[in-house]
CSV table of C-alpha atoms in Angstrom, one decimal:
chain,number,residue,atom,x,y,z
A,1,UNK,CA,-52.0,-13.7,-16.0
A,2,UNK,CA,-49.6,-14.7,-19.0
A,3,UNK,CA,-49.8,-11.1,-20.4
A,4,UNK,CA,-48.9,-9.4,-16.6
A,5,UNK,CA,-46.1,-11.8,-16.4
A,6,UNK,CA,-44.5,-10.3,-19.6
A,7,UNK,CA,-45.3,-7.2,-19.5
A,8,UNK,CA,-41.9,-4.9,-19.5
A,9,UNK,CA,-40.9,-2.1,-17.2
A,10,UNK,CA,-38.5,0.4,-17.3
A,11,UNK,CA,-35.5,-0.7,-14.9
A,12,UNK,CA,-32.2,0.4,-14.3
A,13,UNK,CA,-30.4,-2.8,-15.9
A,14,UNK,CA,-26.7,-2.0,-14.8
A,15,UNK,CA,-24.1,0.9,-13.9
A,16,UNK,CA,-21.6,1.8,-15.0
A,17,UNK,CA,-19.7,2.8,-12.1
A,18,UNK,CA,-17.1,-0.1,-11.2
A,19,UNK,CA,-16.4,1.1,-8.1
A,20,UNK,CA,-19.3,-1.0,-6.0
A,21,UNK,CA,-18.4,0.3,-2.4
A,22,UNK,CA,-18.7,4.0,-3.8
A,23,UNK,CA,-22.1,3.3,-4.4
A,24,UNK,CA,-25.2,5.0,-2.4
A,25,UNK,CA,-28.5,4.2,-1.8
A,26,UNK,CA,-29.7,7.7,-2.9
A,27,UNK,CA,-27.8,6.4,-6.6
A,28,UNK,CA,-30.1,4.5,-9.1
A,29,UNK,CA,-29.2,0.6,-8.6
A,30,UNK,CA,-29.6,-2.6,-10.4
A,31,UNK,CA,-33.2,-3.5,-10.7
A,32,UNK,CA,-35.0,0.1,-9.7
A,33,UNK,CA,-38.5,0.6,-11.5
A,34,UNK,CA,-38.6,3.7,-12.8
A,35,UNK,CA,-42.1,4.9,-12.8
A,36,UNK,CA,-41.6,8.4,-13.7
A,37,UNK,CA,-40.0,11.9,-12.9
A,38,UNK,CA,-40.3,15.2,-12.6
A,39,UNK,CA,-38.4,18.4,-13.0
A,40,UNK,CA,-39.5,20.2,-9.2
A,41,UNK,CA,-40.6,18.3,-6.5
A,42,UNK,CA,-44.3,19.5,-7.3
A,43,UNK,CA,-46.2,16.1,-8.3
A,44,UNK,CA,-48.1,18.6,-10.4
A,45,UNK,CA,-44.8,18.1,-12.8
A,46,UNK,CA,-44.5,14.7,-12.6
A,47,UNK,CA,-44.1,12.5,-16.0
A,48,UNK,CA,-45.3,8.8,-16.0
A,49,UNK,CA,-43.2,6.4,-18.8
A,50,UNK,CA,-44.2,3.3,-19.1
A,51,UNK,CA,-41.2,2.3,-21.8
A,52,UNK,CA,-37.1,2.9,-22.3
A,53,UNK,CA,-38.0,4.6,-25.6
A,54,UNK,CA,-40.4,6.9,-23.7
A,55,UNK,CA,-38.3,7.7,-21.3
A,56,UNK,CA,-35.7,9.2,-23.2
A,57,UNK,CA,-37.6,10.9,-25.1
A,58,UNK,CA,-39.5,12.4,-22.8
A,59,UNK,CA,-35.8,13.2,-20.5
A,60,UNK,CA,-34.6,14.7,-24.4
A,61,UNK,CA,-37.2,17.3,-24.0
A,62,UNK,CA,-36.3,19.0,-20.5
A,63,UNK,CA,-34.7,22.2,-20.1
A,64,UNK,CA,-31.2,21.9,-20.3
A,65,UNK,CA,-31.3,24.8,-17.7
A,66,UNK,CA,-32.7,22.1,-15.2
A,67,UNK,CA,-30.0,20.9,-13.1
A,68,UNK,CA,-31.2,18.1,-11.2
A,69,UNK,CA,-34.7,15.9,-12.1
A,70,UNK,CA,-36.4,13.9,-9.5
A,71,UNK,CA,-36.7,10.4,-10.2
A,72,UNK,CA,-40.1,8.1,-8.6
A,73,UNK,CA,-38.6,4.8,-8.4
A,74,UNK,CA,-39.9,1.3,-6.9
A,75,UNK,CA,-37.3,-0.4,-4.8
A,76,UNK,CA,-38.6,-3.6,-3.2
A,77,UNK,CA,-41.6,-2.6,-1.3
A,78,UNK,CA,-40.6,1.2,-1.2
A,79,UNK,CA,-41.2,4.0,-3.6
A,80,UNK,CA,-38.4,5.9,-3.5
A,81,UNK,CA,-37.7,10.1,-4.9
A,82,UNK,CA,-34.1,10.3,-6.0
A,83,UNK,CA,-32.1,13.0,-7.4
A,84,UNK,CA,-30.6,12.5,-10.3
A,85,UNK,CA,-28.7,14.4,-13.7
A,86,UNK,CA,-29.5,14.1,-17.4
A,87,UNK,CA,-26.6,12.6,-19.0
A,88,UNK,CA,-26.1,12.2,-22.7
A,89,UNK,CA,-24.4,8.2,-23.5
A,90,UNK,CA,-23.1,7.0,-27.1
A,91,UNK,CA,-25.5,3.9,-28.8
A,92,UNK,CA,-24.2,1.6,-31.2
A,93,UNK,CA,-26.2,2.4,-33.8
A,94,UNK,CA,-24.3,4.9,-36.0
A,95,UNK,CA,-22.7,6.2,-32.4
A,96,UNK,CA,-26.0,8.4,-32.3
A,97,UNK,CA,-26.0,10.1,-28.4
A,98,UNK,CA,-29.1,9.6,-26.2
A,99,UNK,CA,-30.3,11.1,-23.2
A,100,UNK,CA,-30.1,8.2,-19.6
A,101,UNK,CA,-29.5,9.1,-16.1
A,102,UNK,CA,-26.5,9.8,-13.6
A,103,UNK,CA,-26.1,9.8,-10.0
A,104,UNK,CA,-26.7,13.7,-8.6
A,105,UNK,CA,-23.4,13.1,-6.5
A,106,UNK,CA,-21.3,11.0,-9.1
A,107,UNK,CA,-20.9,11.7,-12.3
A,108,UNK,CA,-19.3,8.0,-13.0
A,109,UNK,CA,-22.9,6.2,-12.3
A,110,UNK,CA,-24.3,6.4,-15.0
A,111,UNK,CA,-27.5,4.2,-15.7
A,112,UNK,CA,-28.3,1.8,-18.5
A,113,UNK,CA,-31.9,1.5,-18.9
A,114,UNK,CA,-34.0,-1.1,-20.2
A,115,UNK,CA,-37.5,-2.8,-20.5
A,116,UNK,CA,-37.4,-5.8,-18.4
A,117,UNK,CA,-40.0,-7.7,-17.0
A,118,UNK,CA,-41.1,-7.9,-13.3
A,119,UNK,CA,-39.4,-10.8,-12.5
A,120,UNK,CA,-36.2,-9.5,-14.0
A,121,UNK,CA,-36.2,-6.5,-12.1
A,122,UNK,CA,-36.9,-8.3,-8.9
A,123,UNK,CA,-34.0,-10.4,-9.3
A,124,UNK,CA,-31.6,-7.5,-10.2
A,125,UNK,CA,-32.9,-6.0,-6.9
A,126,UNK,CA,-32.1,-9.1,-5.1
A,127,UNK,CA,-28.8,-9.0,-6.3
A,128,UNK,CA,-28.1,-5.0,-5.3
A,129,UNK,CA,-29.4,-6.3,-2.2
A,130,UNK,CA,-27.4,-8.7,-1.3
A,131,UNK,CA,-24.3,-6.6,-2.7
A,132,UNK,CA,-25.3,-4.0,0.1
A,133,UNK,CA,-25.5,-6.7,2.9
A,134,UNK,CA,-22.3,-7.8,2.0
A,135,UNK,CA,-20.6,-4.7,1.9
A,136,UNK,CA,-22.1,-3.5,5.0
A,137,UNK,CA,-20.7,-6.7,6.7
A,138,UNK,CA,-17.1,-5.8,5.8
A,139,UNK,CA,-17.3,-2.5,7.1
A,140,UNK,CA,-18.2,-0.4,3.3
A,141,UNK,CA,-21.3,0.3,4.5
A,142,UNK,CA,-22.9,3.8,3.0
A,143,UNK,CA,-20.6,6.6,3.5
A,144,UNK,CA,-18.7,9.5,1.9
A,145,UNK,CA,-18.0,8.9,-1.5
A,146,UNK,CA,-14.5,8.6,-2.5
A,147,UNK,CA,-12.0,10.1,-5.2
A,148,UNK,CA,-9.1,10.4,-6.3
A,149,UNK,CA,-6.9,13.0,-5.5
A,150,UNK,CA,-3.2,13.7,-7.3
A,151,UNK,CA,0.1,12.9,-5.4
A,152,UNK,CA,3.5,13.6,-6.1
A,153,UNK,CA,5.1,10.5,-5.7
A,154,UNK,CA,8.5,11.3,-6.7
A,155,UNK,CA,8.9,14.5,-4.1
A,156,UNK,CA,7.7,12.4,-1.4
A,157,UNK,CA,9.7,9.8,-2.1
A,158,UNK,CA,13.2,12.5,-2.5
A,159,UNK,CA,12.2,14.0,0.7
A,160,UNK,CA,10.5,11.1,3.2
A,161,UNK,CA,13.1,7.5,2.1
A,162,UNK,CA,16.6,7.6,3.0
A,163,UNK,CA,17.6,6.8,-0.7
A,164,UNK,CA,14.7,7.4,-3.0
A,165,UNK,CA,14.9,4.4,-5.5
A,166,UNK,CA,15.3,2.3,-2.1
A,167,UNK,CA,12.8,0.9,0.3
A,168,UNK,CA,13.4,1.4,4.0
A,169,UNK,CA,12.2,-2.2,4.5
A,170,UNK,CA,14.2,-5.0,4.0
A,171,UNK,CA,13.8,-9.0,5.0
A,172,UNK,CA,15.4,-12.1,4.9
A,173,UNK,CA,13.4,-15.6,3.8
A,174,UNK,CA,14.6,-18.6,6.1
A,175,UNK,CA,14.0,-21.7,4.3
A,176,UNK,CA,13.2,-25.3,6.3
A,177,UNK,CA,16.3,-27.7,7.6
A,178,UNK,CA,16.5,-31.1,6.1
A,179,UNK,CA,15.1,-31.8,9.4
A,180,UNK,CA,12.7,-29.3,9.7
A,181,UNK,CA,9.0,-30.2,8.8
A,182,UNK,CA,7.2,-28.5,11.1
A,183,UNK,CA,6.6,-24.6,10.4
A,184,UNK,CA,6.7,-24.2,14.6
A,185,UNK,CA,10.3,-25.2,14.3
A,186,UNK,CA,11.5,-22.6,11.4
A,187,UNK,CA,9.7,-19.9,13.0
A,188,UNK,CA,11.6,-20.3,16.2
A,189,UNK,CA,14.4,-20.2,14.1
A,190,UNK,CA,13.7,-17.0,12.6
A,191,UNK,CA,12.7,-15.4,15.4
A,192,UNK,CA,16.0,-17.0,17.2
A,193,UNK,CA,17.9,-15.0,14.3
A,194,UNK,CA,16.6,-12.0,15.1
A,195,UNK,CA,16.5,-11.7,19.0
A,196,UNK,CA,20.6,-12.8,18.7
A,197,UNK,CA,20.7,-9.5,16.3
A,198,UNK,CA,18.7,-7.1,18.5
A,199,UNK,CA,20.6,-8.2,21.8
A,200,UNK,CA,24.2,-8.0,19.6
A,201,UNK,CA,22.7,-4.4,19.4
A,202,UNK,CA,22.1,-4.7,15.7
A,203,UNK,CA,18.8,-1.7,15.8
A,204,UNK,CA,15.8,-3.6,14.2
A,205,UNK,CA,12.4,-3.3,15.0
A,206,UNK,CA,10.0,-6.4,12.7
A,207,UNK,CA,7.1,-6.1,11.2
A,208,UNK,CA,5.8,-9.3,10.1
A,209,UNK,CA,6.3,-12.9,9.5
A,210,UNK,CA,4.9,-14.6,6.9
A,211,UNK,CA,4.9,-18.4,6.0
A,212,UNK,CA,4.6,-20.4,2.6
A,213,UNK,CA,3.3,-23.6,2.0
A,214,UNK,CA,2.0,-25.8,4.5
A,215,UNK,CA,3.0,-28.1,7.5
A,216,UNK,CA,3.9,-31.4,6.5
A,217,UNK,CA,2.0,-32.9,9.2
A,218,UNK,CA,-1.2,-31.6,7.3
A,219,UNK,CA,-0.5,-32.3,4.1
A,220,UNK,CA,1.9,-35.1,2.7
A,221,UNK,CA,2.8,-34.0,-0.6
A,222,UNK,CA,3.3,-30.4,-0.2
A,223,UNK,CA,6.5,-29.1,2.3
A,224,UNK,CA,7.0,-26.1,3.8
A,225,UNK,CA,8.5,-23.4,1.5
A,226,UNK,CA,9.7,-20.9,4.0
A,227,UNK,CA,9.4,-18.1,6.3
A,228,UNK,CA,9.8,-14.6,5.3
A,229,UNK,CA,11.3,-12.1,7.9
A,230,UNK,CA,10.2,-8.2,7.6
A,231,UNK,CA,12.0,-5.3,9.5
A,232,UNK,CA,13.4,-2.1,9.4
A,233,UNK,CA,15.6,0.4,11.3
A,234,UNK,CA,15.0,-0.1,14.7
A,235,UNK,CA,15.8,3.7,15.5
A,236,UNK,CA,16.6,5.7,12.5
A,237,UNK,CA,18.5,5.4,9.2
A,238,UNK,CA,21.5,8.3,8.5
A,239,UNK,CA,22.5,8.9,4.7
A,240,UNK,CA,26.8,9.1,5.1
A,241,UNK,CA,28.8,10.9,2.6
A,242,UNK,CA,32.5,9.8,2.7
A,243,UNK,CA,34.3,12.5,0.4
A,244,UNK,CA,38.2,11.7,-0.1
A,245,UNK,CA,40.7,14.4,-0.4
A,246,UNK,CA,44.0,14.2,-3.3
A,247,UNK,CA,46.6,11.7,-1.6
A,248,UNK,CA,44.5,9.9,1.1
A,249,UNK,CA,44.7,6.5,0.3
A,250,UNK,CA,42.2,5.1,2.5
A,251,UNK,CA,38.2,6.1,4.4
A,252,UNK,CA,39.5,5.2,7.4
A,253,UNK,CA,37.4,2.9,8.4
A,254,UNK,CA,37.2,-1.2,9.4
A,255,UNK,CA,34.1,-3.2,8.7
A,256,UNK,CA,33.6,-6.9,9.8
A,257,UNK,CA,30.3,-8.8,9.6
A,258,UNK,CA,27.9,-10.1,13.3
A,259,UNK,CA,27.5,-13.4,13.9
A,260,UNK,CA,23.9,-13.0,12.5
A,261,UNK,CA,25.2,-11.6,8.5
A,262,UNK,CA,25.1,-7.5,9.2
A,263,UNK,CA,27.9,-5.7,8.1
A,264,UNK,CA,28.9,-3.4,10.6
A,265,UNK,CA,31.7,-0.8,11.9
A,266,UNK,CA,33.9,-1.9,13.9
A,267,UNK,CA,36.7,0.9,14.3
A,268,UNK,CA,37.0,4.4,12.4
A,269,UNK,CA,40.2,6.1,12.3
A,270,UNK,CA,41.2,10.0,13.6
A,271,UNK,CA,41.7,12.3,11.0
A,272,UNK,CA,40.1,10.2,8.1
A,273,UNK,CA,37.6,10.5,5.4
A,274,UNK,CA,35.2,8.8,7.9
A,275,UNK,CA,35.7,11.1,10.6
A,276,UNK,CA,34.8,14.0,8.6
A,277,UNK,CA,32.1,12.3,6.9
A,278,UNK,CA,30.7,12.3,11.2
A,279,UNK,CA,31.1,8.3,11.3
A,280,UNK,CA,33.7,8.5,14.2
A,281,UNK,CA,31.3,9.9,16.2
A,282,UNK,CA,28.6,8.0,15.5
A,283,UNK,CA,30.6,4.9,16.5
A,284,UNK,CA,31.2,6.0,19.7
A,285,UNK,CA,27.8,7.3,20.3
A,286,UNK,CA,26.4,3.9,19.3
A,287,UNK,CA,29.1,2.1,21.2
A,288,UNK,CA,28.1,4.3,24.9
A,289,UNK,CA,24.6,3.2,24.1
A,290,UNK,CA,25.4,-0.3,23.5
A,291,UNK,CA,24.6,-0.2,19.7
A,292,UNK,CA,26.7,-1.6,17.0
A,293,UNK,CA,26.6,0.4,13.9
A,294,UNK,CA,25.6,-1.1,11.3
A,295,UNK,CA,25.6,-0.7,7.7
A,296,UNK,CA,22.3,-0.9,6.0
A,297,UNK,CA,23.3,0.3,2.2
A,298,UNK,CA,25.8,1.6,0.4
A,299,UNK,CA,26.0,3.2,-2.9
A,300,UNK,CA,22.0,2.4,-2.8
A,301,UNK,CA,22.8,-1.1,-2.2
A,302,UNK,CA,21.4,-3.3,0.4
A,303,UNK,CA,23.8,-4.8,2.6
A,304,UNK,CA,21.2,-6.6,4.7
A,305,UNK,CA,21.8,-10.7,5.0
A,306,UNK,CA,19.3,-11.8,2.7
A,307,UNK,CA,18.1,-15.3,3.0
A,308,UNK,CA,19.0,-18.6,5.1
A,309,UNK,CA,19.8,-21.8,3.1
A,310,UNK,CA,18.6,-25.2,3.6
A,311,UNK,CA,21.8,-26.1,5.3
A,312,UNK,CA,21.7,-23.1,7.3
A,313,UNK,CA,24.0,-20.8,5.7
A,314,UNK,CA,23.5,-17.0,6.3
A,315,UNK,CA,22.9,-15.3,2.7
A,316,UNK,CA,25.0,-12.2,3.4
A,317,UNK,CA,27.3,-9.5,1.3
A,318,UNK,CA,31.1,-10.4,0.8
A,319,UNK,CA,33.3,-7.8,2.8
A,320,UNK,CA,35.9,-8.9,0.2
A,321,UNK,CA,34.1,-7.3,-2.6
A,322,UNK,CA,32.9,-4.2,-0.3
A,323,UNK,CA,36.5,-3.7,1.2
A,324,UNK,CA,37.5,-3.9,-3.4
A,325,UNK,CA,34.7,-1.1,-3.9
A,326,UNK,CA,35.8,1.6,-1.5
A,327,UNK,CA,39.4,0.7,-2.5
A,328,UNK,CA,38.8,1.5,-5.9
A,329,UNK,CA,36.2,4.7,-5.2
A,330,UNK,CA,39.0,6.1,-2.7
A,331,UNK,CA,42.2,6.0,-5.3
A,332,UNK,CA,39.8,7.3,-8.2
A,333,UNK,CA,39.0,10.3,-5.3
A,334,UNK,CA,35.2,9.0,-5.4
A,335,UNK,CA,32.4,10.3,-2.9
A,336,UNK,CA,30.8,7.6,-1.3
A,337,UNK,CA,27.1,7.4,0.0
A,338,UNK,CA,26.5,4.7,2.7
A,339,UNK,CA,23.5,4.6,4.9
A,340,UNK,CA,23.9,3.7,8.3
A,341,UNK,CA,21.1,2.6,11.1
A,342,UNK,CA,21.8,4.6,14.4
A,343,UNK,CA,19.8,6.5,16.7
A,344,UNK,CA,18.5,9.9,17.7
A,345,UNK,CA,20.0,11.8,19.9
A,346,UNK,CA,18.6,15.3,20.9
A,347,UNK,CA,21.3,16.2,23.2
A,348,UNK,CA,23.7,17.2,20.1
A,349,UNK,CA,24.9,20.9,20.5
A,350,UNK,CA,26.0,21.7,17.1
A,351,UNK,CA,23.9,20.1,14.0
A,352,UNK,CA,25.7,17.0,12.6
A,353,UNK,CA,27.3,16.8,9.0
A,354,UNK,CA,25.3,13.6,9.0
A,355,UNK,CA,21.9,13.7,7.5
A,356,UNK,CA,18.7,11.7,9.4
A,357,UNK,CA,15.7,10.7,7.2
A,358,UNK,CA,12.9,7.9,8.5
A,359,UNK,CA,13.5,8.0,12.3
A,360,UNK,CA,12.0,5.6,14.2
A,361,UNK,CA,12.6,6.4,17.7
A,362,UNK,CA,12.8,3.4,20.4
A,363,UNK,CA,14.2,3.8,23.9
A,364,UNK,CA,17.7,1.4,24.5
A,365,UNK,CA,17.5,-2.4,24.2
A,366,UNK,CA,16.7,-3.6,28.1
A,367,UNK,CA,19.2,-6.0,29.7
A,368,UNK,CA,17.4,-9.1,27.8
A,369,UNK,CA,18.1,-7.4,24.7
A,370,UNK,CA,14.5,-6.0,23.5
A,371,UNK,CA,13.4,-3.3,22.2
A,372,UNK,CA,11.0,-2.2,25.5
A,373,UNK,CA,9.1,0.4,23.8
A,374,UNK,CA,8.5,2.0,20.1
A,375,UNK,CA,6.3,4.9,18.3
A,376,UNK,CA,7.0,5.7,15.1
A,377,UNK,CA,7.3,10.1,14.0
C-alpha cells in the first residue's frame, strides 16, 4: 500500500498559458496522467512512459517531420486521445533545451511535466475542474479560441472622435449638500440637473450614473462621496473653424452660459467670421428645432460644467476668459477650432462648410423635454 501511494506518474503539473478562458478541453490541463503516445493513431505505435525523464526522451527521438503526436491521457475517470505538438522549452541547468508538449491549436500552452504522485495529480485535476465549472458559469465556457489582432489606434481615432486627443464623453461629479446624507437625495439632484438641461434644449443623451461611498444611514463613519454624471452629445458633435480675415476685429459671435453651466450661442452676426465659418446657420437651425447651441470644446478644450460643490455651486468655464481668448486669436488673425453639439439634418441642399463626426441621431425633445427615442450610427 505504502509503495502504491508513492509511486510517481507523469502529469502535466502546470501551463504556461495565462490566458485561463482560452483554454480547451482538447489542451493538456493541470493534473492529466500521461500514460503514453503515439505518432498515428494506430495503437500498434503507441509508446508507454512511465517517468518525466522517459518521456522526453522518448518525444526527442520522433521524427521532426511528424507534425502532430497523439497523446493517451487519464482525466478523472476518462482516458482521453489528444492532439498535441513537440515543443522544445529552456531548463535551468546550463539553459540546455528539452523536448515537452504544446496544445495542437495554441502554440502559448505549453506543458510542464512532472513526476507526481496519484494524489497530487488528483488534486491538480480537481482544481482544472473546478476552474472549468467556474468559467462555464460566467459565460467562458469552451469556445473559439481567441487572439490578438493589430489595430491602428491612431487612424481610428483621426477619423471616428471629433478631436482626436479628446474623448466624446464628458461628465460632471455632484458632491452631497451639507444636508444631504442620503444618496436618493443627490441622485435626484443629478438627475434634476440634467432634465433642466435637456428641456433648456441643451442636446445630451446619459449614459451612466455612478455613486461613491455609502449611505450614511448604513454606515456611520463613512459619508457619501458623490455622484458621477456621464453623457454625451445628444445628436451629433460638429468640428467649427472660425478663420478671421486682415482688419476684422471681431468672430461675430455672443456666447452666454444656461442656467445649468453650458456655454452656449446666443446670437451670430451677418457678414462675420462666424457666418462663414456656417455657425449662423446652425443657430437658426437649432433655434427652429427648439435647440440651443451649445459649445462643447474649443481649441480642444472642454467647456462642459464640470462638477457641483458642496454648497451647490455649478463648476463651469469663465466666459470672461473665453470672450479674452478669441479676443486675442482674432487681433493676432488666428483660426479658431470650436466644436459645437447640434443635430443632423438631411434635408441640406448644398453640403455644409461645417464638418460632422460621431453623430448620434435622436428625434426632437417631446413637449416634457425628453429625448423620446435614440439609436446610435
Amino acid at each position: 500500500m505504502g509503495s502504491d501511494k508513492n509511486k510517481t506518474l507523469v502529469c502535466v503539473k502546470q501551463v504556461e498559458q495565462e490566458v485561463v478562458d482560452e483554454w480547451d478541453e482538447s489542451m493538456p490541463l493541470p493534473g492529466d496522467i500521461i500514460e503514453g503516445f503515439s505518432e498515428d493513431d494506430g495503437e500498434e505505435s503507441f509508446v508507454p512512459v512511465k517517468t518525466m525523464s522517459e518521456f522526453r526522451s522518448k518525444l526527442g527521438k520522433v521524427n521532426p517531420q511528424v507534425e502532430f503526436i497523439r497523446l493517451k491521457v487519464r482525466r478523472g475517470d476518462s482516458t482521453l486521445k489528444l492532439q498535441a505538438r513537440i515543443a522544445q522549452k529552456k531548463g535551468s541547468l546550463l539553459h540546455r533545451k528539452y523536448a515537452t508538449i504544446q496544445a495542437a491549436t495554441d502554440e502559448r500552452h505549453v506543458a510542464d511535466l512532472g513526476d507526481l504522485t496519484l494524489e497530487q495529480c488528483t488534486d491538480l485535476q480537481e482544481m482544472s475542474r473546478k476552474l472549468v465549472v467556474k468559467l462555464q458559469s460566467i459565460g467562458c465556457s469552451w469556445g473559439f479560441r481567441r487572439h490578438g489582432i493589430k489595430y491602428d489606434w491612431e487612424m481610428k481615432a483621426r477619423t471616428h472622435l471629433p478631436d482626436q486627443h479628446c474623448s466624446v464623453i464628458s461628465s460632471i461629479l455632484f458632491m452631497p449638500l451639507q444636508s444631504e446624507h442620503c444618496i436618493d437625495t443627490t441622485t435626484a439632484r443629478c438627475m434634476a440637473w440634467f432634465s433642466a438641461a435637456v428641456s433648456s434644449g441643451v442636446p445630451l443623451e446619459k449614459l451612466d450614473a455612478s455613486r461613491k461611498g455609502t449611505d450614511w444611514d448604513e454606515q456611520q463613519n463613512q459619508t457619501l462621496q458623490g455622484i458621477r454624471l456621464w453623457f454625451l452629445p445628444g445628436l451629433e458633435e460638429i468640428l467649427i473653424e472660425l478663420i478671421p480675415q486682415p482688419g476684422e476685429d471681431r468672430f461675430g459671435m455672443e456666447i452666454k452660459h444656461t442656467e445649468e453651466g453650458f456655454v452656449l450661442i446666443h446670437s451670430v452676426m451677418t457678414e462675420s467670421v462666424a457666418e462663414r465659418g456656417g455657425l449662423r446657420e446652425l443657430y437658426e437651425e437649432a433655434i427652429a428645432s427648439g435647440f440651443q447651441l451649445v459649445i462643447s470644446r474649443l481649441e480642444g478644450k472642454s467647456l462642459m460644467p464640470s462638477s457641483v460643490c458642496f454648497d451647490g455651486l455649478i463648476q463651469c468655464c469663465d466666459l470672461t476668459q473665453i470672450k479674452q481668448n478669441l479676443s486675442s486669436a482674432i487681433h493676432q488673425i488666428d483660426t479658431i477650432q470650436l466644436h459645437v453639439m447640434a443635430w443632423p439634418n438631411p434635408s441640406r441642399a448644398t453640403p455644409s462648410p461645417t464638418q460632422a463626426i460621431g453623430s448620434v441621431a435622436l428625434l426632437s425633445p417631446n413637449p416634457n423635454g425628453y429625448f423620446a427615442t435614440a439609436h446610435f450610427d
